[in-house]
PDB file of C-alpha atoms in Angstrom:
ATOM      1  CA  MET A  15     -14.799  14.482  -1.077  1.00  0.00           C
ATOM      2  CA  SER A  16     -15.833  13.924   2.529  1.00  0.00           C
ATOM      3  CA  VAL A  17     -16.659  10.571   4.004  1.00  0.00           C
ATOM      4  CA  VAL A  18     -20.251  11.659   4.562  1.00  0.00           C
ATOM      5  CA  GLU A  19     -20.649  12.415   0.854  1.00  0.00           C
ATOM      6  CA  CYS A  20     -19.193   9.065  -0.158  1.00  0.00           C
ATOM      7  CA  GLY A  21     -22.248   6.971   0.586  1.00  0.00           C
ATOM      8  CA  ALA A  22     -22.336   3.202   0.928  1.00  0.00           C
ATOM      9  CA  ARG A  23     -19.067   1.333   0.751  1.00  0.00           C
ATOM     10  CA  SER A  24     -18.284  -0.760  -2.271  1.00  0.00           C
ATOM     11  CA  ALA A  25     -16.688  -4.133  -1.648  1.00  0.00           C
ATOM     12  CA  THR A  26     -14.511  -3.942  -4.756  1.00  0.00           C
ATOM     13  CA  PHE A  27     -12.698  -1.501  -7.004  1.00  0.00           C
ATOM     14  CA  SER A  28     -11.550  -1.976 -10.600  1.00  0.00           C
ATOM     15  CA  ILE A  29      -7.994  -0.698 -10.946  1.00  0.00           C
ATOM     16  CA  GLY A  30      -7.538   0.699 -14.412  1.00  0.00           C
ATOM     17  CA  GLY A  31     -11.089  -0.380 -15.161  1.00  0.00           C
ATOM     18  CA  GLU A  32      -9.890  -3.978 -15.530  1.00  0.00           C
ATOM     19  CA  LEU A  33      -8.327  -5.333 -12.342  1.00  0.00           C
ATOM     20  CA  THR A  34     -11.233  -5.886  -9.960  1.00  0.00           C
ATOM     21  CA  VAL A  35      -9.941  -6.285  -6.419  1.00  0.00           C
ATOM     22  CA  ASN A  36     -11.456  -6.590  -2.986  1.00  0.00           C
ATOM     23  CA  ARG A  37     -10.885  -3.281  -1.218  1.00  0.00           C
ATOM     24  CA  LEU A  38      -8.761  -4.667   1.600  1.00  0.00           C
ATOM     25  CA  GLY A  39      -5.456  -5.816   0.222  1.00  0.00           C
ATOM     26  CA  LEU A  40      -2.191  -6.943   1.777  1.00  0.00           C
ATOM     27  CA  GLY A  41       1.016  -4.937   1.891  1.00  0.00           C
ATOM     28  CA  ALA A  42       4.013  -7.254   1.706  1.00  0.00           C
ATOM     29  CA  ILE A  43       6.742  -5.004   3.103  1.00  0.00           C
ATOM     30  CA  HIS A  44       6.732  -6.712   6.511  1.00  0.00           C
ATOM     31  CA  LEU A  45       7.420 -10.143   5.021  1.00  0.00           C
ATOM     32  CA  THR A  46      11.142  -9.360   4.766  1.00  0.00           C
ATOM     33  CA  GLY A  47      13.871  -8.997   7.362  1.00  0.00           C
ATOM     34  CA  PRO A  48      14.379  -6.040   9.727  1.00  0.00           C
ATOM     35  CA  GLY A  49      14.597  -2.750   7.914  1.00  0.00           C
ATOM     36  CA  SER A  50      12.982  -4.379   4.852  1.00  0.00           C
ATOM     37  CA  TRP A  51      16.341  -6.024   4.229  1.00  0.00           C
ATOM     38  CA  GLY A  52      17.088  -9.689   3.634  1.00  0.00           C
ATOM     39  CA  ASP A  53      15.078 -12.753   4.503  1.00  0.00           C
ATOM     40  CA  PRO A  54      12.436 -12.733   7.247  1.00  0.00           C
ATOM     41  CA  ARG A  55      13.192 -14.339  10.572  1.00  0.00           C
ATOM     42  CA  ASP A  56      10.384 -16.832   9.897  1.00  0.00           C
ATOM     43  CA  PRO A  57      10.084 -17.567   6.149  1.00  0.00           C
ATOM     44  CA  ASP A  58       7.523 -20.324   6.746  1.00  0.00           C
ATOM     45  CA  GLY A  59       5.429 -17.885   8.757  1.00  0.00           C
ATOM     46  CA  ALA A  60       5.538 -15.390   5.891  1.00  0.00           C
ATOM     47  CA  VAL A  61       4.290 -18.066   3.512  1.00  0.00           C
ATOM     48  CA  ARG A  62       1.469 -18.907   5.920  1.00  0.00           C
ATOM     49  CA  VAL A  63       0.416 -15.243   6.064  1.00  0.00           C
ATOM     50  CA  LEU A  64       0.277 -15.008   2.276  1.00  0.00           C
ATOM     51  CA  ARG A  65      -1.731 -18.199   1.897  1.00  0.00           C
ATOM     52  CA  ARG A  66      -4.094 -17.286   4.697  1.00  0.00           C
ATOM     53  CA  ALA A  67      -4.658 -13.861   3.163  1.00  0.00           C
ATOM     54  CA  VAL A  68      -5.889 -15.471  -0.045  1.00  0.00           C
ATOM     55  CA  GLU A  69      -8.098 -17.826   1.986  1.00  0.00           C
ATOM     56  CA  LEU A  70      -9.645 -14.757   3.660  1.00  0.00           C
ATOM     57  CA  GLY A  71     -10.518 -13.235   0.298  1.00  0.00           C
ATOM     58  CA  VAL A  72      -7.523 -11.007  -0.359  1.00  0.00           C
ATOM     59  CA  ASN A  73      -6.936 -10.775  -4.103  1.00  0.00           C
ATOM     60  CA  PHE A  74      -4.683  -7.706  -4.145  1.00  0.00           C
ATOM     61  CA  ILE A  75      -1.112  -7.903  -2.854  1.00  0.00           C
ATOM     62  CA  ASP A  76       1.233  -4.931  -2.978  1.00  0.00           C
ATOM     63  CA  THR A  77       4.983  -5.483  -2.977  1.00  0.00           C
ATOM     64  CA  ALA A  78       8.131  -3.890  -4.426  1.00  0.00           C
ATOM     65  CA  ASN A  79      11.378  -4.915  -6.016  1.00  0.00           C
ATOM     66  CA  ALA A  80      13.141  -3.013  -3.226  1.00  0.00           C
ATOM     67  CA  TYR A  81      11.569  -5.090  -0.427  1.00  0.00           C
ATOM     68  CA  GLY A  82      14.447  -7.335   0.466  1.00  0.00           C
ATOM     69  CA  PRO A  83      15.415  -6.458  -2.243  1.00  0.00           C
ATOM     70  CA  GLY A  84      13.547  -9.122  -4.205  1.00  0.00           C
ATOM     71  CA  VAL A  85      12.756 -11.146  -1.088  1.00  0.00           C
ATOM     72  CA  SER A  86       9.084 -10.199  -0.813  1.00  0.00           C
ATOM     73  CA  GLU A  87       8.427 -10.955  -4.479  1.00  0.00           C
ATOM     74  CA  ARG A  88      10.107 -14.359  -4.263  1.00  0.00           C
ATOM     75  CA  LEU A  89       8.143 -15.234  -1.125  1.00  0.00           C
ATOM     76  CA  ILE A  90       4.897 -14.405  -2.923  1.00  0.00           C
ATOM     77  CA  ARG A  91       5.888 -16.741  -5.745  1.00  0.00           C
ATOM     78  CA  SER A  92       6.882 -19.488  -3.312  1.00  0.00           C
ATOM     79  CA  ALA A  93       3.604 -19.221  -1.417  1.00  0.00           C
ATOM     80  CA  LEU A  94       1.080 -18.684  -4.192  1.00  0.00           C
ATOM     81  CA  HIS A  95       2.414 -19.689  -7.622  1.00  0.00           C
ATOM     82  CA  PRO A  96       0.607 -20.821  -9.753  1.00  0.00           C
ATOM     83  CA  TYR A  97      -1.515 -17.824  -8.847  1.00  0.00           C
ATOM     84  CA  PRO A  98      -5.305 -17.804  -8.440  1.00  0.00           C
ATOM     85  CA  SER A  99      -6.920 -16.399 -11.557  1.00  0.00           C
ATOM     86  CA  ASP A 100      -8.314 -13.370  -9.728  1.00  0.00           C
ATOM     87  CA  LEU A 101      -5.153 -12.466  -7.803  1.00  0.00           C
ATOM     88  CA  VAL A 102      -3.687  -9.053  -8.666  1.00  0.00           C
ATOM     89  CA  ILE A 103      -0.069  -8.474  -7.678  1.00  0.00           C
ATOM     90  CA  ALA A 104       1.236  -4.923  -7.743  1.00  0.00           C
ATOM     91  CA  THR A 105       4.932  -4.246  -7.494  1.00  0.00           C
ATOM     92  CA  LYS A 106       7.119  -1.158  -7.630  1.00  0.00           C
ATOM     93  CA  VAL A 107      10.411  -0.156  -9.252  1.00  0.00           C
ATOM     94  CA  GLY A 108      12.493   2.963  -8.825  1.00  0.00           C
ATOM     95  CA  GLN A 109      14.286   2.526  -5.514  1.00  0.00           C
ATOM     96  CA  ILE A 110      17.620   0.871  -4.880  1.00  0.00           C
ATOM     97  CA  ARG A 111      18.865  -0.425  -1.556  1.00  0.00           C
ATOM     98  CA  ALA A 112      22.201  -0.012   0.187  1.00  0.00           C
ATOM     99  CA  GLY A 113      21.257  -1.656   3.480  1.00  0.00           C
ATOM    100  CA  PRO A 114      18.526  -1.956   6.128  1.00  0.00           C
ATOM    101  CA  ASP A 115      16.226   1.094   6.150  1.00  0.00           C
ATOM    102  CA  VAL A 116      18.276   2.725   3.380  1.00  0.00           C
ATOM    103  CA  TRP A 117      16.229   3.741   0.317  1.00  0.00           C
ATOM    104  CA  LEU A 118      17.589   5.607  -2.694  1.00  0.00           C
ATOM    105  CA  ALA A 119      15.364   6.823  -5.511  1.00  0.00           C
ATOM    106  CA  SER A 120      16.593   5.801  -8.957  1.00  0.00           C
ATOM    107  CA  GLY A 121      14.381   6.715 -11.886  1.00  0.00           C
ATOM    108  CA  ARG A 122      16.895   6.182 -14.665  1.00  0.00           C
ATOM    109  CA  PRO A 123      15.234   4.284 -17.531  1.00  0.00           C
ATOM    110  CA  GLU A 124      17.876   1.559 -17.632  1.00  0.00           C
ATOM    111  CA  GLN A 125      17.517   0.982 -13.879  1.00  0.00           C
ATOM    112  CA  LEU A 126      13.717   0.818 -14.111  1.00  0.00           C
ATOM    113  CA  ARG A 127      13.918  -1.682 -16.957  1.00  0.00           C
ATOM    114  CA  ALA A 128      16.424  -3.871 -15.107  1.00  0.00           C
ATOM    115  CA  GLN A 129      14.280  -3.892 -11.957  1.00  0.00           C
ATOM    116  CA  THR A 130      11.168  -4.708 -13.985  1.00  0.00           C
ATOM    117  CA  GLU A 131      12.889  -7.694 -15.579  1.00  0.00           C
ATOM    118  CA  ASP A 132      14.032  -8.771 -12.125  1.00  0.00           C
ATOM    119  CA  SER A 133      10.485  -8.522 -10.755  1.00  0.00           C
ATOM    120  CA  LEU A 134       9.132 -10.589 -13.634  1.00  0.00           C
ATOM    121  CA  ARG A 135      11.622 -13.329 -12.759  1.00  0.00           C
ATOM    122  CA  ASN A 136      11.032 -13.060  -9.009  1.00  0.00           C
ATOM    123  CA  LEU A 137       7.260 -13.362  -9.381  1.00  0.00           C
ATOM    124  CA  GLY A 138       7.417 -15.964 -12.152  1.00  0.00           C
ATOM    125  CA  VAL A 139       5.168 -14.073 -14.555  1.00  0.00           C
ATOM    126  CA  GLU A 140       5.411 -12.789 -18.118  1.00  0.00           C
ATOM    127  CA  ARG A 141       3.471  -9.613 -17.351  1.00  0.00           C
ATOM    128  CA  LEU A 142       3.152  -7.523 -14.204  1.00  0.00           C
ATOM    129  CA  ASP A 143      -0.463  -6.691 -13.359  1.00  0.00           C
ATOM    130  CA  LEU A 144       0.340  -3.259 -11.933  1.00  0.00           C
ATOM    131  CA  LEU A 145       3.790  -1.659 -11.958  1.00  0.00           C
ATOM    132  CA  GLN A 146       4.249   1.484  -9.897  1.00  0.00           C
ATOM    133  CA  LEU A 147       7.040   4.049  -9.912  1.00  0.00           C
ATOM    134  CA  HIS A 148       8.198   3.700  -6.312  1.00  0.00           C
ATOM    135  CA  ARG A 149       9.560   7.234  -5.951  1.00  0.00           C
ATOM    136  CA  VAL A 150      10.084  10.251  -8.159  1.00  0.00           C
ATOM    137  CA  ASP A 151      13.817  10.674  -8.689  1.00  0.00           C
ATOM    138  CA  PRO A 152      14.655  14.399  -8.435  1.00  0.00           C
ATOM    139  CA  ALA A 153      17.649  13.814 -10.708  1.00  0.00           C
ATOM    140  CA  VAL A 154      15.554  12.373 -13.554  1.00  0.00           C
ATOM    141  CA  PRO A 155      12.596  14.068 -15.289  1.00  0.00           C
ATOM    142  CA  LEU A 156       9.399  12.309 -14.289  1.00  0.00           C
ATOM    143  CA  ALA A 157       8.318  12.056 -17.919  1.00  0.00           C
ATOM    144  CA  GLU A 158      11.562  10.232 -18.723  1.00  0.00           C
ATOM    145  CA  SER A 159      11.028   7.647 -15.961  1.00  0.00           C
ATOM    146  CA  LEU A 160       7.395   7.061 -16.842  1.00  0.00           C
ATOM    147  CA  GLY A 161       8.200   6.989 -20.533  1.00  0.00           C
ATOM    148  CA  GLU A 162      10.254   3.863 -19.902  1.00  0.00           C
ATOM    149  CA  LEU A 163       7.411   2.246 -17.974  1.00  0.00           C
ATOM    150  CA  GLY A 164       5.176   3.104 -20.919  1.00  0.00           C
ATOM    151  CA  ARG A 165       7.574   1.340 -23.280  1.00  0.00           C
ATOM    152  CA  LEU A 166       7.575  -1.721 -21.039  1.00  0.00           C
ATOM    153  CA  GLN A 167       3.791  -1.630 -21.133  1.00  0.00           C
ATOM    154  CA  ALA A 168       3.805  -1.423 -24.932  1.00  0.00           C
ATOM    155  CA  GLU A 169       6.086  -4.480 -24.982  1.00  0.00           C
ATOM    156  CA  GLY A 170       3.489  -6.453 -23.022  1.00  0.00           C
ATOM    157  CA  LYS A 171       5.565  -6.742 -19.864  1.00  0.00           C
ATOM    158  CA  VAL A 172       3.314  -4.436 -17.825  1.00  0.00           C
ATOM    159  CA  GLY A 173      -0.466  -4.334 -17.636  1.00  0.00           C
ATOM    160  CA  HIS A 174      -1.138  -1.075 -15.782  1.00  0.00           C
ATOM    161  CA  ILE A 175       1.052   1.726 -14.446  1.00  0.00           C
ATOM    162  CA  GLY A 176       0.885   3.564 -11.129  1.00  0.00           C
ATOM    163  CA  VAL A 177       2.846   6.181  -9.221  1.00  0.00           C
ATOM    164  CA  SER A 178       3.798   6.570  -5.575  1.00  0.00           C
ATOM    165  CA  GLU A 179       4.367   9.570  -3.300  1.00  0.00           C
ATOM    166  CA  VAL A 180       3.480  12.212  -5.867  1.00  0.00           C
ATOM    167  CA  SER A 181       2.025  15.691  -5.662  1.00  0.00           C
ATOM    168  CA  VAL A 182      -1.017  16.836  -7.612  1.00  0.00           C
ATOM    169  CA  ALA A 183       1.290  18.547 -10.117  1.00  0.00           C
ATOM    170  CA  GLN A 184       3.375  15.389 -10.533  1.00  0.00           C
ATOM    171  CA  LEU A 185       0.230  13.317 -10.988  1.00  0.00           C
ATOM    172  CA  ALA A 186      -0.829  15.670 -13.769  1.00  0.00           C
ATOM    173  CA  VAL A 187       2.556  15.263 -15.457  1.00  0.00           C
ATOM    174  CA  ALA A 188       2.319  11.479 -15.096  1.00  0.00           C
ATOM    175  CA  ARG A 189      -1.136  11.416 -16.662  1.00  0.00           C
ATOM    176  CA  GLY A 190       0.240  13.310 -19.612  1.00  0.00           C
ATOM    177  CA  VAL A 191       2.772  10.549 -20.264  1.00  0.00           C
ATOM    178  CA  VAL A 192       0.934   7.308 -19.421  1.00  0.00           C
ATOM    179  CA  THR A 193      -2.500   6.181 -18.307  1.00  0.00           C
ATOM    180  CA  VAL A 194      -2.205   6.198 -14.518  1.00  0.00           C
ATOM    181  CA  ALA A 195      -4.192   3.407 -12.878  1.00  0.00           C
ATOM    182  CA  SER A 196      -3.145   3.969  -9.261  1.00  0.00           C
ATOM    183  CA  VAL A 197      -1.563   6.403  -6.831  1.00  0.00           C
ATOM    184  CA  GLN A 198       0.115   5.182  -3.670  1.00  0.00           C
ATOM    185  CA  ASN A 199       0.677   7.917  -1.075  1.00  0.00           C
ATOM    186  CA  ARG A 200       0.779   7.843   2.705  1.00  0.00           C
ATOM    187  CA  PHE A 201      -2.663   8.557   4.142  1.00  0.00           C
ATOM    188  CA  ASN A 202      -4.339   7.626   7.426  1.00  0.00           C
ATOM    189  CA  LEU A 203      -6.284   9.078  10.337  1.00  0.00           C
ATOM    190  CA  THR A 204      -3.199  10.905  11.648  1.00  0.00           C
ATOM    191  CA  ASP A 205      -1.746  12.062   8.335  1.00  0.00           C
ATOM    192  CA  ARG A 206      -3.920  13.544   5.589  1.00  0.00           C
ATOM    193  CA  SER A 207      -1.219  15.585   3.889  1.00  0.00           C
ATOM    194  CA  SER A 208      -2.090  13.849   0.596  1.00  0.00           C
ATOM    195  CA  GLN A 209      -5.749  14.897   0.734  1.00  0.00           C
ATOM    196  CA  ASP A 210      -5.390  16.934  -2.460  1.00  0.00           C
ATOM    197  CA  VAL A 211      -3.864  13.964  -4.272  1.00  0.00           C
ATOM    198  CA  LEU A 212      -6.669  11.711  -3.064  1.00  0.00           C
ATOM    199  CA  ASP A 213      -9.204  14.260  -4.286  1.00  0.00           C
ATOM    200  CA  ALA A 214      -7.550  14.305  -7.715  1.00  0.00           C
ATOM    201  CA  ALA A 215      -7.489  10.507  -7.865  1.00  0.00           C
ATOM    202  CA  ASP A 216     -11.134  10.324  -6.790  1.00  0.00           C
ATOM    203  CA  ALA A 217     -12.184  12.807  -9.468  1.00  0.00           C
ATOM    204  CA  ALA A 218     -10.346  10.796 -12.137  1.00  0.00           C
ATOM    205  CA  GLY A 219     -11.454   7.354 -10.913  1.00  0.00           C
ATOM    206  CA  ILE A 220      -7.863   6.366 -10.152  1.00  0.00           C
ATOM    207  CA  ALA A 221      -7.192   3.870  -7.368  1.00  0.00           C
ATOM    208  CA  PHE A 222      -5.707   5.510  -4.276  1.00  0.00           C
ATOM    209  CA  ILE A 223      -3.635   3.009  -2.274  1.00  0.00           C
ATOM    210  CA  PRO A 224      -2.811   4.451   1.152  1.00  0.00           C
ATOM    211  CA  TRP A 225       0.401   3.046   2.586  1.00  0.00           C
ATOM    212  CA  PHE A 226       1.072   3.212   6.333  1.00  0.00           C
ATOM    213  CA  PRO A 227      -2.735   2.980   6.797  1.00  0.00           C
ATOM    214  CA  LEU A 228      -2.527   2.268  10.529  1.00  0.00           C
ATOM    215  CA  ALA A 229       0.236   4.778  11.355  1.00  0.00           C
ATOM    216  CA  SER A 230       1.872   2.204  13.603  1.00  0.00           C
ATOM    217  CA  SER A 231       1.085   2.516  17.333  1.00  0.00           C
ATOM    218  CA  ALA A 232      -0.557   5.924  16.899  1.00  0.00           C
ATOM    219  CA  LEU A 233      -3.734   4.169  15.772  1.00  0.00           C
ATOM    220  CA  THR A 234      -3.516   0.888  17.652  1.00  0.00           C
ATOM    221  CA  ARG A 235      -2.781   2.036  21.204  1.00  0.00           C
ATOM    222  CA  ARG A 236      -5.370   1.610  23.944  1.00  0.00           C
ATOM    223  CA  GLY A 237      -7.593   4.471  25.022  1.00  0.00           C
ATOM    224  CA  GLY A 238      -8.392   7.711  23.272  1.00  0.00           C
ATOM    225  CA  ARG A 239     -11.091   8.826  20.862  1.00  0.00           C
ATOM    226  CA  LEU A 240     -10.562   5.941  18.435  1.00  0.00           C
ATOM    227  CA  ALA A 241     -10.984   3.400  21.217  1.00  0.00           C
ATOM    228  CA  ARG A 242     -14.249   5.024  22.256  1.00  0.00           C
ATOM    229  CA  VAL A 243     -15.556   4.618  18.696  1.00  0.00           C
ATOM    230  CA  ALA A 244     -14.382   1.010  18.594  1.00  0.00           C
ATOM    231  CA  LYS A 245     -16.001  -0.082  21.859  1.00  0.00           C
ATOM    232  CA  PRO A 246     -19.690  -0.266  20.833  1.00  0.00           C
ATOM    233  CA  HIS A 247     -18.699  -2.180  17.690  1.00  0.00           C
ATOM    234  CA  ARG A 248     -16.640  -4.669  19.706  1.00  0.00           C
ATOM    235  CA  ALA A 249     -13.890  -3.823  17.289  1.00  0.00           C
ATOM    236  CA  THR A 250     -10.232  -2.943  17.640  1.00  0.00           C
ATOM    237  CA  THR A 251      -8.859   0.509  16.956  1.00  0.00           C
ATOM    238  CA  ALA A 252      -7.029  -0.874  13.925  1.00  0.00           C
ATOM    239  CA  GLN A 253     -10.298  -2.161  12.507  1.00  0.00           C
ATOM    240  CA  VAL A 254     -11.957   1.224  13.003  1.00  0.00           C
ATOM    241  CA  ALA A 255      -9.037   2.997  11.312  1.00  0.00           C
ATOM    242  CA  LEU A 256      -9.348   0.684   8.293  1.00  0.00           C
ATOM    243  CA  ALA A 257     -13.155   0.957   8.248  1.00  0.00           C
ATOM    244  CA  TRP A 258     -12.788   4.745   8.138  1.00  0.00           C
ATOM    245  CA  LEU A 259     -10.461   4.504   5.136  1.00  0.00           C
ATOM    246  CA  LEU A 260     -12.864   2.175   3.324  1.00  0.00           C
ATOM    247  CA  ALA A 261     -15.690   4.648   3.853  1.00  0.00           C
ATOM    248  CA  TYR A 262     -13.656   7.751   3.058  1.00  0.00           C
ATOM    249  CA  SER A 263     -13.677   7.362  -0.718  1.00  0.00           C
ATOM    250  CA  PRO A 264     -14.708   4.547  -3.074  1.00  0.00           C
ATOM    251  CA  VAL A 265     -11.313   4.700  -4.809  1.00  0.00           C
ATOM    252  CA  VAL A 266      -9.357   3.956  -1.614  1.00  0.00           C
ATOM    253  CA  VAL A 267      -7.821   0.464  -1.458  1.00  0.00           C
ATOM    254  CA  PRO A 268      -5.976   0.041   1.880  1.00  0.00           C
ATOM    255  CA  ILE A 269      -3.067  -2.417   2.062  1.00  0.00           C
ATOM    256  CA  PRO A 270      -2.363  -3.070   5.758  1.00  0.00           C
ATOM    257  CA  GLY A 271       0.816  -5.087   6.117  1.00  0.00           C
ATOM    258  CA  THR A 272       1.735  -7.651   8.737  1.00  0.00           C
ATOM    259  CA  SER A 273       3.840 -10.739   9.295  1.00  0.00           C
ATOM    260  CA  GLN A 274       1.486 -12.134  11.938  1.00  0.00           C
ATOM    261  CA  LEU A 275      -1.561 -14.289  11.259  1.00  0.00           C
ATOM    262  CA  VAL A 276      -3.473 -12.819  14.188  1.00  0.00           C
ATOM    263  CA  HIS A 277      -3.028  -9.284  12.871  1.00  0.00           C
ATOM    264  CA  LEU A 278      -3.906 -10.366   9.346  1.00  0.00           C
ATOM    265  CA  GLU A 279      -7.193 -11.847  10.501  1.00  0.00           C
ATOM    266  CA  GLU A 280      -7.906  -8.771  12.633  1.00  0.00           C
ATOM    267  CA  ASN A 281      -7.262  -6.438   9.711  1.00  0.00           C
ATOM    268  CA  MET A 282      -9.382  -8.410   7.267  1.00  0.00           C
ATOM    269  CA  ALA A 283     -12.326  -8.302   9.675  1.00  0.00           C
ATOM    270  CA  ALA A 284     -12.358  -4.505   9.373  1.00  0.00           C
ATOM    271  CA  PHE A 285     -14.759  -4.730   6.455  1.00  0.00           C
ATOM    272  CA  ASP A 286     -17.398  -6.042   8.858  1.00  0.00           C
ATOM    273  CA  VAL A 287     -17.205  -2.844  10.937  1.00  0.00           C
ATOM    274  CA  GLU A 288     -19.966  -0.469   9.829  1.00  0.00           C
ATOM    275  CA  LEU A 289     -19.365   2.932  11.383  1.00  0.00           C
ATOM    276  CA  THR A 290     -22.331   5.254  11.830  1.00  0.00           C
ATOM    277  CA  ALA A 291     -22.583   8.521   9.928  1.00  0.00           C
ATOM    278  CA  ALA A 292     -21.939  10.404  13.171  1.00  0.00           C
ATOM    279  CA  GLU A 293     -18.838   8.341  13.938  1.00  0.00           C
ATOM    280  CA  LEU A 294     -17.499   8.826  10.432  1.00  0.00           C
ATOM    281  CA  ALA A 295     -18.148  12.552  10.540  1.00  0.00           C
ATOM    282  CA  SER A 296     -16.458  12.849  13.938  1.00  0.00           C
ATOM    283  CA  LEU A 297     -13.345  10.978  12.867  1.00  0.00           C
ATOM    284  CA  THR A 298     -13.157  12.925   9.615  1.00  0.00           C
ATOM    285  CA  ALA A 299     -13.638  16.357  11.179  1.00  0.00           C
ATOM    286  CA  ARG A 300     -10.663  16.131  13.518  1.00  0.00           C
ATOM    287  CA  PRO A 301      -7.572  14.019  12.754  1.00  0.00           C
ATOM    288  CA  ILE A 302      -6.414  11.564  15.401  1.00  0.00           C
ATOM    289  CA  SER A 303      -3.190  12.775  16.998  1.00  0.00           C
ATOM    290  CA  ALA A 304      -0.373  10.732  18.418  1.00  0.00           C
ATOM    291  CA  SER A 305       0.176  11.238  22.126  1.00  0.00           C
ATOM    292  CA  PRO A 306       3.127  13.482  23.120  1.00  0.00           C
ATOM    293  CA  ARG A 307       4.964  10.359  24.268  1.00  0.00           C
ATOM    294  CA  LEU A 308       4.528   8.686  20.884  1.00  0.00           C
ATOM    295  CA  ARG A 309       5.156  11.650  18.568  1.00  0.00           C
ATOM    296  CA  PRO A 310       8.987  11.395  18.526  1.00  0.00           C
ATOM    297  CA  VAL A 311       8.779   7.641  17.907  1.00  0.00           C
ATOM    298  CA  LEU A 312       6.203   8.037  15.158  1.00  0.00           C
ATOM    299  CA  GLY A 313       8.173  10.821  13.501  1.00  0.00           C
ATOM    300  CA  LYS A 314      11.310   8.701  13.472  1.00  0.00           C
ATOM    301  CA  LEU A 315       9.392   5.753  12.045  1.00  0.00           C
ATOM    302  CA  LYS A 316       7.918   7.902   9.262  1.00  0.00           C
ATOM    303  CA  ARG A 317      11.377   9.109   8.275  1.00  0.00           C
ATOM    304  CA  ARG A 318      12.739   5.560   8.172  1.00  0.00           C
ATOM    305  CA  LEU A 319       9.732   4.015   6.446  1.00  0.00           C
ATOM    306  CA  GLN A 320      10.340   5.685   3.098  1.00  0.00           C
ATOM    307  CA  ARG A 321       9.150   2.515   1.334  1.00  0.00           C
TER     308      ARG A 321
END
């Protein structure tokens, strides 16, 4: 699907046909310490970001057991429990941590079950709204990993199941094992390598949650084509990048992450940016590229941010 074919933007999306969320969520990876390891430098600031996000209308927060590990989930509980009735919290299992910026896929059923129980305790809930397989473990059959998530769902500990960083073929396998409510792959104006997965999710009505939606400084630097689009809207380049994602497909639910209130408020204002059909077509036709100076930095960041 192209952005031009998509039509008017919808303000909400129902994940799994049941969890209705506003289509700008909050990614909670940045609420931990450096390298997604340990406590944040400013725990009180992290709590303020979470509470302000809810005040601004965010009712979808994406986190993971591996963020910290456990730190992000516990901060969410500290800031927001008892939770608003419409708040949807998605978390992920299937990665283990050995240190800052070190991520190891682990899809063994016993590991997934242990992490799920840990997330239930961290978040202070009896059932997880949306539980996503964080990464496909090449050493474990995908059907075996998802089969365990399906058993947890049957036990009432999980509401809906999602997958992350999958191919079209892996998504098809997943859908043969469980009902897949969401797919979380990297997708933004500089990186559309998951276009085929997004197309498959769109066709099936599955939520597509693009992580790394702003591609770091590649989409927020001054100047360039994105800045020229932003200028007449009196918007920032980050807001335009998010507005493009919102218009790209009705199943897309971006989750920009931040630990700063000013960036949170900037990101949430992206829904007020209405790009013209010509602007959308222009941005869609030719991907934004990082400058030669930024490409090595961006490539290194992508390799480290395995999430």
